[in-house]
Amino acid sequence: MSALERSVPDTAAPIPPPPPRDGILGPAYRTLSIGIISVVFLIAFEATAVGTAMPVAARELDGIGLYAFAFSAYFTTSLFGMVLAGQWADRQGPLRPLTVGIAAFASGLVISGTAGVMWAFVLGRAVQGFGGGLVIVALYVVVSRAYEERLRPAIMAAFAASWVVPSIVGPLASGTVTEHLGWRWVFLAIPALVVVPLVVALPAIRRTASGPVDPDAPPVAFDRRRIRLAFGISVGAGLLQYAAQDLRWLSLAPGIAGAALLVPAVLGLLPRGTYRARRGLPSVVLLRGVAAGSFIAAESFVPLMLVTQRGLSPTMAGFSLALGGLTWAGGSWVQSQSRTAPYRERLMIGGMVLVALAIAAAPAVLIESVPVWTLALAWAVGCLGMGLVIGSTSVLLLRLSAPEEAGANSAALQISDALANVVLLAGGGAAFAALGGGAVGAAHTVGEAGASASHPAAFAVVFLPMAAVALVGAWVATRLEPTDA
């Protein structure tokens, strides 16, 4: 029965008014909400700003050959951090993993910002990814512990909205700083901002969500098997991505080794029945990976396609995706409304259809007569769908999780997200390279000559399969409610 449903009394006595109900910015939640939203804003700004400075950093450190590992190092170590944070938060509360995660995130930025060689830069990205994995899972546990169920869609919508300004301002600010002060300041300035969420959020979390769920229960030891599986999934994902980036026969060995580590680790860390799309929590976790993986794998190739095939500058190619930040936040806001809650499954099915249509429409700009702005509109539609789906998967996961399992299940959701990014990016990158995509990157120059290196098939072979994956996600979205719901 809903909290709003009340039985009618037999007497004629007046019914007292219900107690005031705070929103996420009401007096009871204001400090906590501002604090954790600031953390998400910081992560969003880093993600958009650092990506702009990365090519300059790799060139100055003579490390173009290791460029891809600056991205994969973050994802692989974040997988380990997610599993560790899930167990840590379930046993001792989210305060410690969040604090350690923010410290590691900032330390990684400092290591990369002061690196003198590329391997040290990659090491910093790995440290940063470990911290990011701790932080994101700890934040989900904070939401589970501190907010009533009716408020969780709203706080998830606020998380999505926190990406809007960084997605628009981040690339421009990073480009300006890189040009006038140097790429190192993009990395070194962000840790100074860590002080704000630390000061604001941590005291509020200590009051509302610290400690184990049941303080009187005996402490439970860490599950060493899950820790070993987490290490296996990180190493396996790294090996698999390395093999996909180096299309030689010798790469088969690390590829096979990566799969041998990855498959049992995934089966052990995700809910049973995930890859069979079993109804309920397993399908929620699967949908998160399908949605995030298909969309991010496709989006990663959009700027490159616009620069090399249509001659746009990198800045203009990046801004073509800026409108998506607004529509993503809009979709997340729609799913957060109480009047749309009864239709959540339909919204998620529709959201995945929008994502599939956007991805399938993107390579239309390979046709010279198609205006470039049509891609910006298509991607805004896809981002609207992602806002509907990503926020809803988070809400459903917390609703289907017992309080003492919120950390482990949140970790599974984030693992599905990150792992799908790694696997689908690796697959898309391998297909792209096999059809001549490597020649695109090697041959093009920014500007009018950029459009001369035409390899449309290399891009089509990335986008069309990802659209098919998104359509599979629309089917998975029909299986989110348990059979006894």
Short mmCIF file of C-alpha atoms in Angstrom, two decimals:
data_model
loop_
_atom_site.label_atom_id
_atom_site.label_comp_id
_atom_site.label_asym_id
_atom_site.label_seq_id
_atom_site.Cartn_x
_atom_site.Cartn_y
_atom_site.Cartn_z
CA MET A 1 0.00 0.00 0.00
CA SER A 2 1.25 3.46 -0.89
CA ALA A 3 2.26 5.81 1.89
CA LEU A 4 -0.44 8.18 0.63
CA GLU A 5 -3.25 5.66 1.03
CA ARG A 6 -5.12 5.96 4.32
CA SER A 7 -8.09 4.12 5.78
CA VAL A 8 -11.22 6.14 6.58
CA PRO A 9 -12.08 6.23 10.33
CA ASP A 10 -15.53 5.24 11.57
CA THR A 11 -15.95 8.34 13.72
CA ALA A 12 -16.74 11.82 12.58
CA ALA A 13 -13.66 13.27 14.26
CA PRO A 14 -11.65 15.53 11.94
CA ILE A 15 -8.63 13.97 10.32
CA PRO A 16 -5.42 15.74 11.35
CA PRO A 17 -3.39 17.20 8.49
CA PRO A 18 -0.42 15.09 7.37
CA PRO A 19 3.02 16.18 8.57
CA PRO A 20 4.98 18.44 6.25
CA ARG A 21 6.94 16.53 3.62
CA ASP A 22 10.32 17.87 2.62
CA GLY A 23 11.74 17.65 -0.86
CA ILE A 24 15.41 16.97 -1.48
CA LEU A 25 16.15 20.65 -0.82
CA GLY A 26 13.89 20.91 2.21
CA PRO A 27 15.40 21.62 5.65
CA ALA A 28 15.84 17.93 6.48
CA TYR A 29 17.81 17.11 3.33
CA ARG A 30 19.25 20.41 2.04
CA THR A 31 22.83 20.09 3.30
CA LEU A 32 23.14 16.43 2.31
CA SER A 33 21.66 17.02 -1.15
CA ILE A 34 23.89 19.99 -1.91
CA GLY A 35 26.93 18.05 -0.74
CA ILE A 36 26.42 14.90 -2.78
CA ILE A 37 25.21 16.82 -5.84
CA SER A 38 28.47 18.79 -5.60
CA VAL A 39 30.39 15.51 -5.71
CA VAL A 40 28.55 14.45 -8.88
CA PHE A 41 29.10 17.90 -10.40
CA LEU A 42 32.83 17.58 -9.71
CA ILE A 43 33.00 14.15 -11.37
CA ALA A 44 31.02 15.45 -14.36
CA PHE A 45 33.25 18.49 -14.80
CA GLU A 46 36.36 16.32 -14.61
CA ALA A 47 35.01 13.89 -17.21
CA THR A 48 34.21 16.63 -19.73
CA ALA A 49 37.27 18.81 -19.08
CA VAL A 50 39.97 16.14 -18.89
CA GLY A 51 38.88 14.52 -22.15
CA THR A 52 39.54 17.80 -23.96
CA ALA A 53 43.07 18.14 -22.53
CA MET A 54 44.03 14.49 -23.01
CA PRO A 55 45.30 14.67 -26.62
CA VAL A 56 47.63 17.58 -25.78
CA ALA A 57 48.92 15.78 -22.70
CA ALA A 58 49.65 12.60 -24.65
CA ARG A 59 51.48 14.51 -27.38
CA GLU A 60 53.66 16.49 -24.96
CA LEU A 61 54.50 13.33 -23.00
CA ASP A 62 55.38 11.53 -26.25
CA GLY A 63 52.75 8.93 -25.44
CA ILE A 64 50.30 8.80 -28.35
CA GLY A 65 50.86 5.04 -28.50
CA LEU A 66 49.50 4.75 -24.94
CA TYR A 67 46.65 7.21 -25.47
CA ALA A 68 43.85 4.64 -25.33
CA PHE A 69 45.18 3.25 -22.05
CA ALA A 70 44.64 6.63 -20.40
CA PHE A 71 40.92 5.87 -20.80
CA SER A 72 40.92 2.11 -20.25
CA ALA A 73 43.02 2.40 -17.08
CA TYR A 74 40.25 4.48 -15.51
CA PHE A 75 37.50 1.99 -16.38
CA THR A 76 39.40 -1.14 -15.36
CA THR A 77 40.41 0.06 -11.89
CA SER A 78 36.96 1.56 -11.32
CA LEU A 79 35.51 -1.95 -11.66
CA PHE A 80 37.60 -3.11 -8.70
CA GLY A 81 36.70 0.01 -6.71
CA MET A 82 32.99 -0.61 -7.27
CA VAL A 83 33.05 -4.12 -5.82
CA LEU A 84 35.17 -3.04 -2.87
CA ALA A 85 32.89 -0.08 -2.17
CA GLY A 86 29.79 -2.27 -2.26
CA GLN A 87 31.10 -4.58 0.46
CA TRP A 88 32.66 -1.76 2.46
CA ALA A 89 29.48 0.32 2.47
CA ASP A 90 27.22 -2.61 3.38
CA ARG A 91 29.41 -3.49 6.37
CA GLN A 92 30.51 -0.08 7.68
CA GLY A 93 28.36 2.47 5.90
CA PRO A 94 29.17 4.69 2.90
CA LEU A 95 31.15 7.39 4.73
CA ARG A 96 34.59 5.76 4.64
CA PRO A 97 34.52 4.51 1.02
CA LEU A 98 33.24 7.90 -0.09
CA THR A 99 36.03 9.73 1.78
CA VAL A 100 38.75 7.40 0.51
CA GLY A 101 37.27 7.52 -2.99
CA ILE A 102 37.31 11.32 -3.19
CA ALA A 103 40.90 11.36 -1.86
CA ALA A 104 42.00 8.77 -4.45
CA PHE A 105 40.17 10.61 -7.22
CA ALA A 106 41.99 13.83 -6.37
CA SER A 107 45.34 12.06 -5.91
CA GLY A 108 45.05 10.49 -9.35
CA LEU A 109 44.49 13.89 -10.92
CA VAL A 110 47.60 15.23 -9.17
CA ILE A 111 49.70 12.25 -10.33
CA SER A 112 48.58 12.74 -13.93
CA GLY A 113 48.99 16.51 -13.76
CA THR A 114 52.58 16.25 -12.55
CA ALA A 115 53.59 13.27 -14.74
CA GLY A 116 56.81 13.57 -16.71
CA VAL A 117 56.28 10.43 -18.79
CA MET A 118 53.18 8.79 -20.23
CA TRP A 119 53.27 5.68 -18.04
CA ALA A 120 53.03 7.90 -14.95
CA PHE A 121 50.11 9.72 -16.54
CA VAL A 122 48.33 6.38 -17.12
CA LEU A 123 49.08 5.39 -13.50
CA GLY A 124 47.36 8.56 -12.32
CA ARG A 125 44.32 7.74 -14.39
CA ALA A 126 44.24 4.27 -12.81
CA VAL A 127 44.33 5.74 -9.29
CA GLN A 128 41.62 8.19 -10.28
CA GLY A 129 39.43 5.38 -11.66
CA PHE A 130 39.75 3.41 -8.42
CA GLY A 131 38.55 6.46 -6.50
CA GLY A 132 35.72 7.07 -8.94
CA GLY A 133 34.51 3.48 -8.51
CA LEU A 134 34.44 3.89 -4.72
CA VAL A 135 32.60 7.21 -4.93
CA ILE A 136 29.80 6.26 -7.31
CA VAL A 137 28.75 3.14 -5.37
CA ALA A 138 29.02 4.93 -2.02
CA LEU A 139 26.72 7.67 -3.32
CA TYR A 140 24.08 5.10 -4.26
CA VAL A 141 24.22 3.68 -0.75
CA VAL A 142 23.85 7.19 0.69
CA VAL A 143 20.71 7.66 -1.40
CA SER A 144 19.38 4.28 -0.23
CA ARG A 145 20.06 5.01 3.45
CA ALA A 146 19.26 8.70 3.77
CA TYR A 147 16.33 9.36 1.42
CA GLU A 148 12.77 8.08 1.56
CA GLU A 149 11.74 6.03 -1.46
CA ARG A 150 9.49 8.83 -2.74
CA LEU A 151 12.52 11.18 -2.94
CA ARG A 152 14.93 8.86 -4.71
CA PRO A 153 13.71 9.64 -8.26
CA ALA A 154 14.20 13.35 -7.53
CA ILE A 155 17.78 12.98 -6.25
CA MET A 156 18.63 10.80 -9.26
CA ALA A 157 17.22 13.51 -11.52
CA ALA A 158 19.40 16.04 -9.70
CA PHE A 159 22.43 13.84 -10.37
CA ALA A 160 21.58 13.90 -14.09
CA ALA A 161 21.06 17.66 -14.04
CA SER A 162 24.52 18.05 -12.50
CA TRP A 163 25.97 17.01 -15.87
CA VAL A 164 24.26 19.76 -17.87
CA VAL A 165 26.56 22.71 -17.09
CA PRO A 166 29.79 20.65 -17.22
CA SER A 167 28.83 19.14 -20.59
CA ILE A 168 28.47 22.64 -22.03
CA VAL A 169 31.15 24.59 -20.14
CA GLY A 170 33.71 21.83 -19.51
CA PRO A 171 35.17 21.49 -23.03
CA LEU A 172 35.35 25.27 -23.55
CA ALA A 173 36.94 25.92 -20.14
CA SER A 174 39.40 23.07 -20.58
CA GLY A 175 40.37 24.20 -24.07
CA THR A 176 40.95 27.75 -22.87
CA VAL A 177 43.07 26.65 -19.89
CA THR A 178 45.04 24.21 -22.03
CA GLU A 179 45.76 26.88 -24.63
CA HIS A 180 46.75 29.69 -22.25
CA LEU A 181 48.08 27.95 -19.11
CA GLY A 182 48.88 24.40 -20.22
CA TRP A 183 47.16 21.02 -19.96
CA ARG A 184 48.59 20.30 -16.49
CA TRP A 185 46.38 22.96 -14.89
CA VAL A 186 43.26 21.17 -16.09
CA PHE A 187 44.28 18.23 -13.89
CA LEU A 188 45.80 20.18 -10.99
CA ALA A 189 42.99 22.72 -10.54
CA ILE A 190 40.18 20.19 -10.06
CA PRO A 191 41.52 18.67 -6.78
CA ALA A 192 41.19 22.09 -5.14
CA LEU A 193 37.44 21.83 -5.70
CA VAL A 194 37.33 18.61 -3.67
CA VAL A 195 37.37 20.67 -0.47
CA VAL A 196 33.82 21.93 -1.09
CA PRO A 197 32.00 18.56 -1.24
CA LEU A 198 34.16 17.23 1.61
CA VAL A 199 33.21 20.08 3.92
CA VAL A 200 29.52 20.06 2.97
CA ALA A 201 28.67 16.41 2.39
CA LEU A 202 30.65 14.36 4.88
CA PRO A 203 29.16 15.80 8.12
CA ALA A 204 25.65 15.32 6.72
CA ILE A 205 26.42 11.74 5.67
CA ARG A 206 27.84 11.03 9.13
CA ARG A 207 24.53 12.10 10.66
CA THR A 208 22.19 10.30 8.28
CA ALA A 209 23.89 7.30 6.67
CA SER A 210 26.99 6.28 8.56
CA GLY A 211 27.63 2.90 10.17
CA PRO A 212 26.19 -0.53 9.32
CA VAL A 213 22.48 -1.06 8.73
CA ASP A 214 22.19 -2.98 12.01
CA PRO A 215 24.70 -1.62 14.56
CA ASP A 216 23.89 -4.46 17.00
CA ALA A 217 24.69 -7.22 14.51
CA PRO A 218 28.16 -8.80 14.67
CA PRO A 219 30.57 -7.38 12.07
CA VAL A 220 30.81 -9.40 8.87
CA ALA A 221 34.19 -9.99 7.25
CA PHE A 222 34.88 -8.98 3.67
CA ASP A 223 34.04 -11.63 1.11
CA ARG A 224 37.51 -12.50 -0.17
CA ARG A 225 36.08 -14.47 -3.07
CA ARG A 226 34.28 -11.37 -4.38
CA ILE A 227 37.45 -9.32 -3.97
CA ARG A 228 39.37 -11.88 -6.06
CA LEU A 229 36.62 -11.82 -8.67
CA ALA A 230 36.77 -8.03 -8.72
CA PHE A 231 40.49 -8.15 -9.35
CA GLY A 232 39.88 -10.71 -12.12
CA ILE A 233 37.25 -8.57 -13.81
CA SER A 234 39.58 -5.54 -13.81
CA VAL A 235 42.58 -7.40 -15.21
CA GLY A 236 40.40 -9.29 -17.71
CA ALA A 237 38.78 -6.09 -18.98
CA GLY A 238 42.19 -4.47 -19.40
CA LEU A 239 43.59 -7.41 -21.36
CA LEU A 240 40.52 -7.58 -23.58
CA GLN A 241 40.72 -3.91 -24.43
CA TYR A 242 44.45 -4.18 -25.15
CA ALA A 243 43.81 -7.07 -27.55
CA ALA A 244 41.05 -5.16 -29.36
CA GLN A 245 43.33 -2.15 -29.86
CA ASP A 246 46.19 -4.18 -31.34
CA LEU A 247 44.80 -6.24 -34.22
CA ARG A 248 47.62 -8.75 -34.61
CA TRP A 249 47.78 -12.53 -34.18
CA LEU A 250 49.91 -12.01 -31.08
CA SER A 251 46.99 -10.15 -29.50
CA LEU A 252 44.94 -13.33 -29.40
CA ALA A 253 46.86 -14.48 -26.31
CA PRO A 254 45.97 -11.50 -24.07
CA GLY A 255 42.46 -11.51 -25.54
CA ILE A 256 41.87 -15.15 -24.59
CA ALA A 257 43.44 -14.61 -21.17
CA GLY A 258 41.22 -11.57 -20.61
CA ALA A 259 38.07 -13.50 -21.51
CA ALA A 260 39.13 -16.41 -19.26
CA LEU A 261 39.38 -14.00 -16.33
CA LEU A 262 36.37 -11.93 -17.24
CA VAL A 263 33.63 -14.49 -17.78
CA PRO A 264 33.75 -16.28 -14.37
CA ALA A 265 34.24 -12.95 -12.60
CA VAL A 266 31.16 -11.46 -14.26
CA LEU A 267 29.06 -14.53 -13.48
CA GLY A 268 30.14 -14.35 -9.84
CA LEU A 269 29.64 -10.60 -9.33
CA LEU A 270 26.34 -9.90 -11.11
CA PRO A 271 22.97 -11.20 -9.89
CA ARG A 272 22.17 -14.75 -10.97
CA GLY A 273 20.19 -14.74 -14.19
CA THR A 274 21.50 -11.37 -15.42
CA TYR A 275 22.52 -12.59 -18.86
CA ARG A 276 19.31 -14.61 -19.20
CA ALA A 277 17.34 -11.42 -18.49
CA ARG A 278 15.56 -13.02 -15.56
CA ARG A 279 12.70 -10.87 -14.34
CA GLY A 280 13.35 -8.32 -11.61
CA LEU A 281 16.74 -7.22 -10.36
CA PRO A 282 18.83 -9.23 -12.90
CA SER A 283 17.08 -7.51 -15.81
CA VAL A 284 17.50 -4.08 -14.19
CA VAL A 285 21.26 -4.69 -13.96
CA LEU A 286 21.41 -6.04 -17.52
CA LEU A 287 19.45 -3.10 -18.94
CA ARG A 288 21.86 -0.63 -17.34
CA GLY A 289 24.78 -2.23 -19.17
CA VAL A 290 22.95 -2.54 -22.49
CA ALA A 291 21.81 1.10 -22.40
CA ALA A 292 25.08 2.63 -21.24
CA GLY A 293 27.32 0.43 -23.35
CA SER A 294 25.50 0.89 -26.65
CA PHE A 295 25.11 4.65 -26.19
CA ILE A 296 28.63 5.44 -24.95
CA ALA A 297 30.29 3.19 -27.53
CA ALA A 298 28.43 5.03 -30.29
CA GLU A 299 28.92 8.50 -28.79
CA SER A 300 32.69 8.00 -28.58
CA PHE A 301 32.85 7.96 -32.40
CA VAL A 302 30.57 10.94 -33.05
CA PRO A 303 33.22 13.71 -32.73
CA LEU A 304 35.73 11.72 -34.80
CA MET A 305 33.12 11.18 -37.51
CA LEU A 306 32.24 14.87 -37.65
CA VAL A 307 35.90 15.97 -37.76
CA THR A 308 37.16 13.46 -40.32
CA GLN A 309 34.11 13.05 -42.55
CA ARG A 310 32.50 16.50 -42.42
CA GLY A 311 35.50 18.73 -41.67
CA LEU A 312 34.29 20.23 -38.36
CA SER A 313 36.79 21.52 -35.83
CA PRO A 314 37.12 19.44 -32.64
CA THR A 315 35.47 22.21 -30.62
CA MET A 316 32.44 22.37 -32.92
CA ALA A 317 32.21 18.58 -33.02
CA GLY A 318 32.15 18.51 -29.23
CA PHE A 319 29.52 21.21 -29.01
CA SER A 320 27.28 19.21 -31.33
CA LEU A 321 26.64 16.96 -28.34
CA ALA A 322 26.01 19.78 -25.84
CA LEU A 323 22.23 19.87 -26.36
CA GLY A 324 22.14 16.26 -25.16
CA GLY A 325 23.03 17.35 -21.64
CA LEU A 326 19.79 19.32 -21.42
CA THR A 327 17.57 16.59 -22.85
CA TRP A 328 19.21 13.92 -20.67
CA ALA A 329 18.37 16.00 -17.60
CA GLY A 330 14.87 16.50 -18.99
CA GLY A 331 14.33 12.76 -19.35
CA SER A 332 15.59 12.17 -15.84
CA TRP A 333 13.21 14.86 -14.55
CA VAL A 334 10.26 13.20 -16.30
CA GLN A 335 10.97 9.83 -14.67
CA SER A 336 11.28 11.52 -11.26
CA GLN A 337 7.69 12.80 -11.25
CA SER A 338 5.22 10.93 -9.05
CA ARG A 339 2.55 10.97 -11.76
CA THR A 340 4.84 9.10 -14.17
CA ALA A 341 5.89 6.43 -11.64
CA PRO A 342 3.04 3.99 -12.59
CA TYR A 343 4.26 4.10 -16.19
CA ARG A 344 7.96 3.65 -15.46
CA GLU A 345 8.32 0.44 -17.49
CA ARG A 346 6.67 1.99 -20.54
CA LEU A 347 8.91 5.04 -20.22
CA MET A 348 11.98 2.81 -20.17
CA ILE A 349 10.86 0.83 -23.22
CA GLY A 350 10.21 4.08 -25.06
CA GLY A 351 13.55 5.46 -23.86
CA MET A 352 15.46 2.52 -25.33
CA VAL A 353 13.61 2.88 -28.63
CA LEU A 354 14.65 6.56 -28.73
CA VAL A 355 18.26 5.56 -28.04
CA ALA A 356 18.20 2.98 -30.85
CA LEU A 357 16.70 5.46 -33.32
CA ALA A 358 19.29 8.13 -32.45
CA ILE A 359 22.23 5.75 -32.87
CA ALA A 360 20.86 4.41 -36.17
CA ALA A 361 20.29 7.94 -37.48
CA ALA A 362 23.76 9.25 -36.57
CA PRO A 363 25.67 7.85 -39.60
CA ALA A 364 23.24 9.66 -41.92
CA VAL A 365 25.64 12.64 -41.72
CA LEU A 366 28.11 10.54 -43.73
CA ILE A 367 25.94 11.60 -46.68
CA GLU A 368 27.23 15.00 -47.76
CA SER A 369 23.77 16.42 -48.49
CA VAL A 370 22.53 15.74 -44.92
CA PRO A 371 23.00 18.83 -42.69
CA VAL A 372 25.32 18.32 -39.72
CA TRP A 373 22.79 19.83 -37.34
CA THR A 374 20.51 16.82 -37.86
CA LEU A 375 22.98 14.73 -35.86
CA ALA A 376 22.80 17.19 -32.96
CA LEU A 377 19.00 16.84 -32.95
CA ALA A 378 19.14 13.06 -33.23
CA TRP A 379 21.60 12.83 -30.37
CA ALA A 380 19.43 15.08 -28.22
CA VAL A 381 16.58 12.59 -28.76
CA GLY A 382 18.87 9.72 -27.75
CA CYS A 383 19.95 11.59 -24.62
CA LEU A 384 16.29 12.11 -23.71
CA GLY A 385 15.85 8.34 -23.87
CA MET A 386 18.96 7.79 -21.75
CA GLY A 387 17.64 10.19 -19.12
CA LEU A 388 14.44 8.15 -18.89
CA VAL A 389 16.31 4.84 -18.63
CA ILE A 390 19.37 5.53 -16.47
CA GLY A 391 17.51 7.35 -13.72
CA SER A 392 14.81 4.68 -13.68
CA THR A 393 17.27 1.77 -13.41
CA SER A 394 18.79 3.43 -10.35
CA VAL A 395 15.38 3.92 -8.75
CA LEU A 396 14.27 0.36 -9.47
CA LEU A 397 17.50 -1.14 -8.17
CA LEU A 398 17.14 0.59 -4.81
CA ARG A 399 13.47 -0.38 -4.62
CA LEU A 400 14.28 -4.04 -5.24
CA SER A 401 17.24 -4.14 -2.81
CA ALA A 402 17.10 -4.83 0.92
CA PRO A 403 18.96 -2.13 2.91
CA GLU A 404 21.81 -4.50 3.77
CA GLU A 405 22.22 -5.39 0.07
CA ALA A 406 22.12 -1.88 -1.37
CA GLY A 407 25.89 -1.62 -1.63
CA ALA A 408 26.46 -4.96 -3.37
CA ASN A 409 23.56 -4.42 -5.77
CA SER A 410 24.63 -0.84 -6.53
CA ALA A 411 28.10 -2.18 -7.28
CA ALA A 412 26.56 -4.76 -9.65
CA LEU A 413 24.67 -1.98 -11.47
CA GLN A 414 27.83 0.09 -11.90
CA ILE A 415 29.87 -2.96 -12.91
CA SER A 416 27.33 -3.73 -15.64
CA ASP A 417 27.57 -0.11 -16.80
CA ALA A 418 31.39 0.08 -16.87
CA LEU A 419 31.94 -3.43 -18.20
CA ALA A 420 29.53 -2.91 -21.09
CA ASN A 421 31.40 0.30 -21.94
CA VAL A 422 34.71 -1.58 -22.06
CA VAL A 423 33.43 -4.59 -24.03
CA LEU A 424 31.33 -2.69 -26.58
CA LEU A 425 34.00 -0.02 -27.05
CA ALA A 426 36.53 -2.79 -27.65
CA GLY A 427 34.24 -4.52 -30.14
CA GLY A 428 33.33 -1.31 -31.92
CA GLY A 429 36.95 -0.20 -32.01
CA ALA A 430 38.09 -3.51 -33.47
CA ALA A 431 35.43 -3.36 -36.21
CA PHE A 432 36.31 0.28 -36.90
CA ALA A 433 40.00 -0.56 -37.30
CA ALA A 434 39.30 -3.63 -39.44
CA LEU A 435 37.45 -1.49 -42.02
CA GLY A 436 40.16 1.14 -42.30
CA GLY A 437 39.28 3.36 -39.37
CA GLY A 438 42.92 3.56 -38.31
CA ALA A 439 43.70 5.33 -41.59
CA VAL A 440 41.11 7.95 -40.67
CA GLY A 441 42.92 8.90 -37.50
CA ALA A 442 46.32 8.81 -39.14
CA ALA A 443 45.42 10.71 -42.29
CA HIS A 444 43.13 13.49 -41.29
CA THR A 445 44.03 17.00 -40.31
CA VAL A 446 41.64 19.31 -38.55
CA GLY A 447 39.94 21.66 -40.92
CA GLU A 448 38.83 21.40 -44.52
CA ALA A 449 41.29 18.64 -45.34
CA GLY A 450 39.80 16.53 -42.58
CA ALA A 451 36.89 15.51 -44.72
CA SER A 452 39.14 14.02 -47.41
CA ALA A 453 39.88 10.81 -45.45
CA SER A 454 36.53 9.16 -46.19
CA HIS A 455 35.87 5.78 -44.60
CA PRO A 456 32.07 5.73 -44.12
CA ALA A 457 31.89 1.95 -43.75
CA ALA A 458 34.24 2.09 -40.76
CA PHE A 459 31.78 4.34 -38.93
CA ALA A 460 28.64 2.54 -40.08
CA VAL A 461 29.96 -0.75 -38.70
CA VAL A 462 30.12 0.89 -35.26
CA PHE A 463 26.76 2.67 -35.17
CA LEU A 464 24.41 0.11 -36.70
CA PRO A 465 25.33 -2.81 -34.40
CA MET A 466 25.05 -0.49 -31.37
CA ALA A 467 21.56 0.49 -32.51
CA ALA A 468 20.68 -3.21 -32.60
CA VAL A 469 22.04 -3.64 -29.06
CA ALA A 470 19.83 -0.74 -27.92
CA LEU A 471 16.79 -2.44 -29.45
CA VAL A 472 17.61 -5.54 -27.40
CA GLY A 473 17.50 -3.20 -24.41
CA ALA A 474 13.91 -2.27 -25.29
CA TRP A 475 12.99 -5.95 -24.90
CA VAL A 476 14.91 -6.26 -21.62
CA ALA A 477 12.92 -3.26 -20.34
CA THR A 478 9.75 -5.41 -20.51
CA ARG A 479 11.17 -7.73 -17.84
CA LEU A 480 12.04 -5.33 -15.02
CA GLU A 481 9.21 -6.09 -12.60
CA PRO A 482 9.41 -9.37 -10.62
CA THR A 483 6.77 -11.96 -11.48
CA ASP A 484 5.15 -11.52 -8.06
CA ALA A 485 4.94 -7.72 -8.44
#
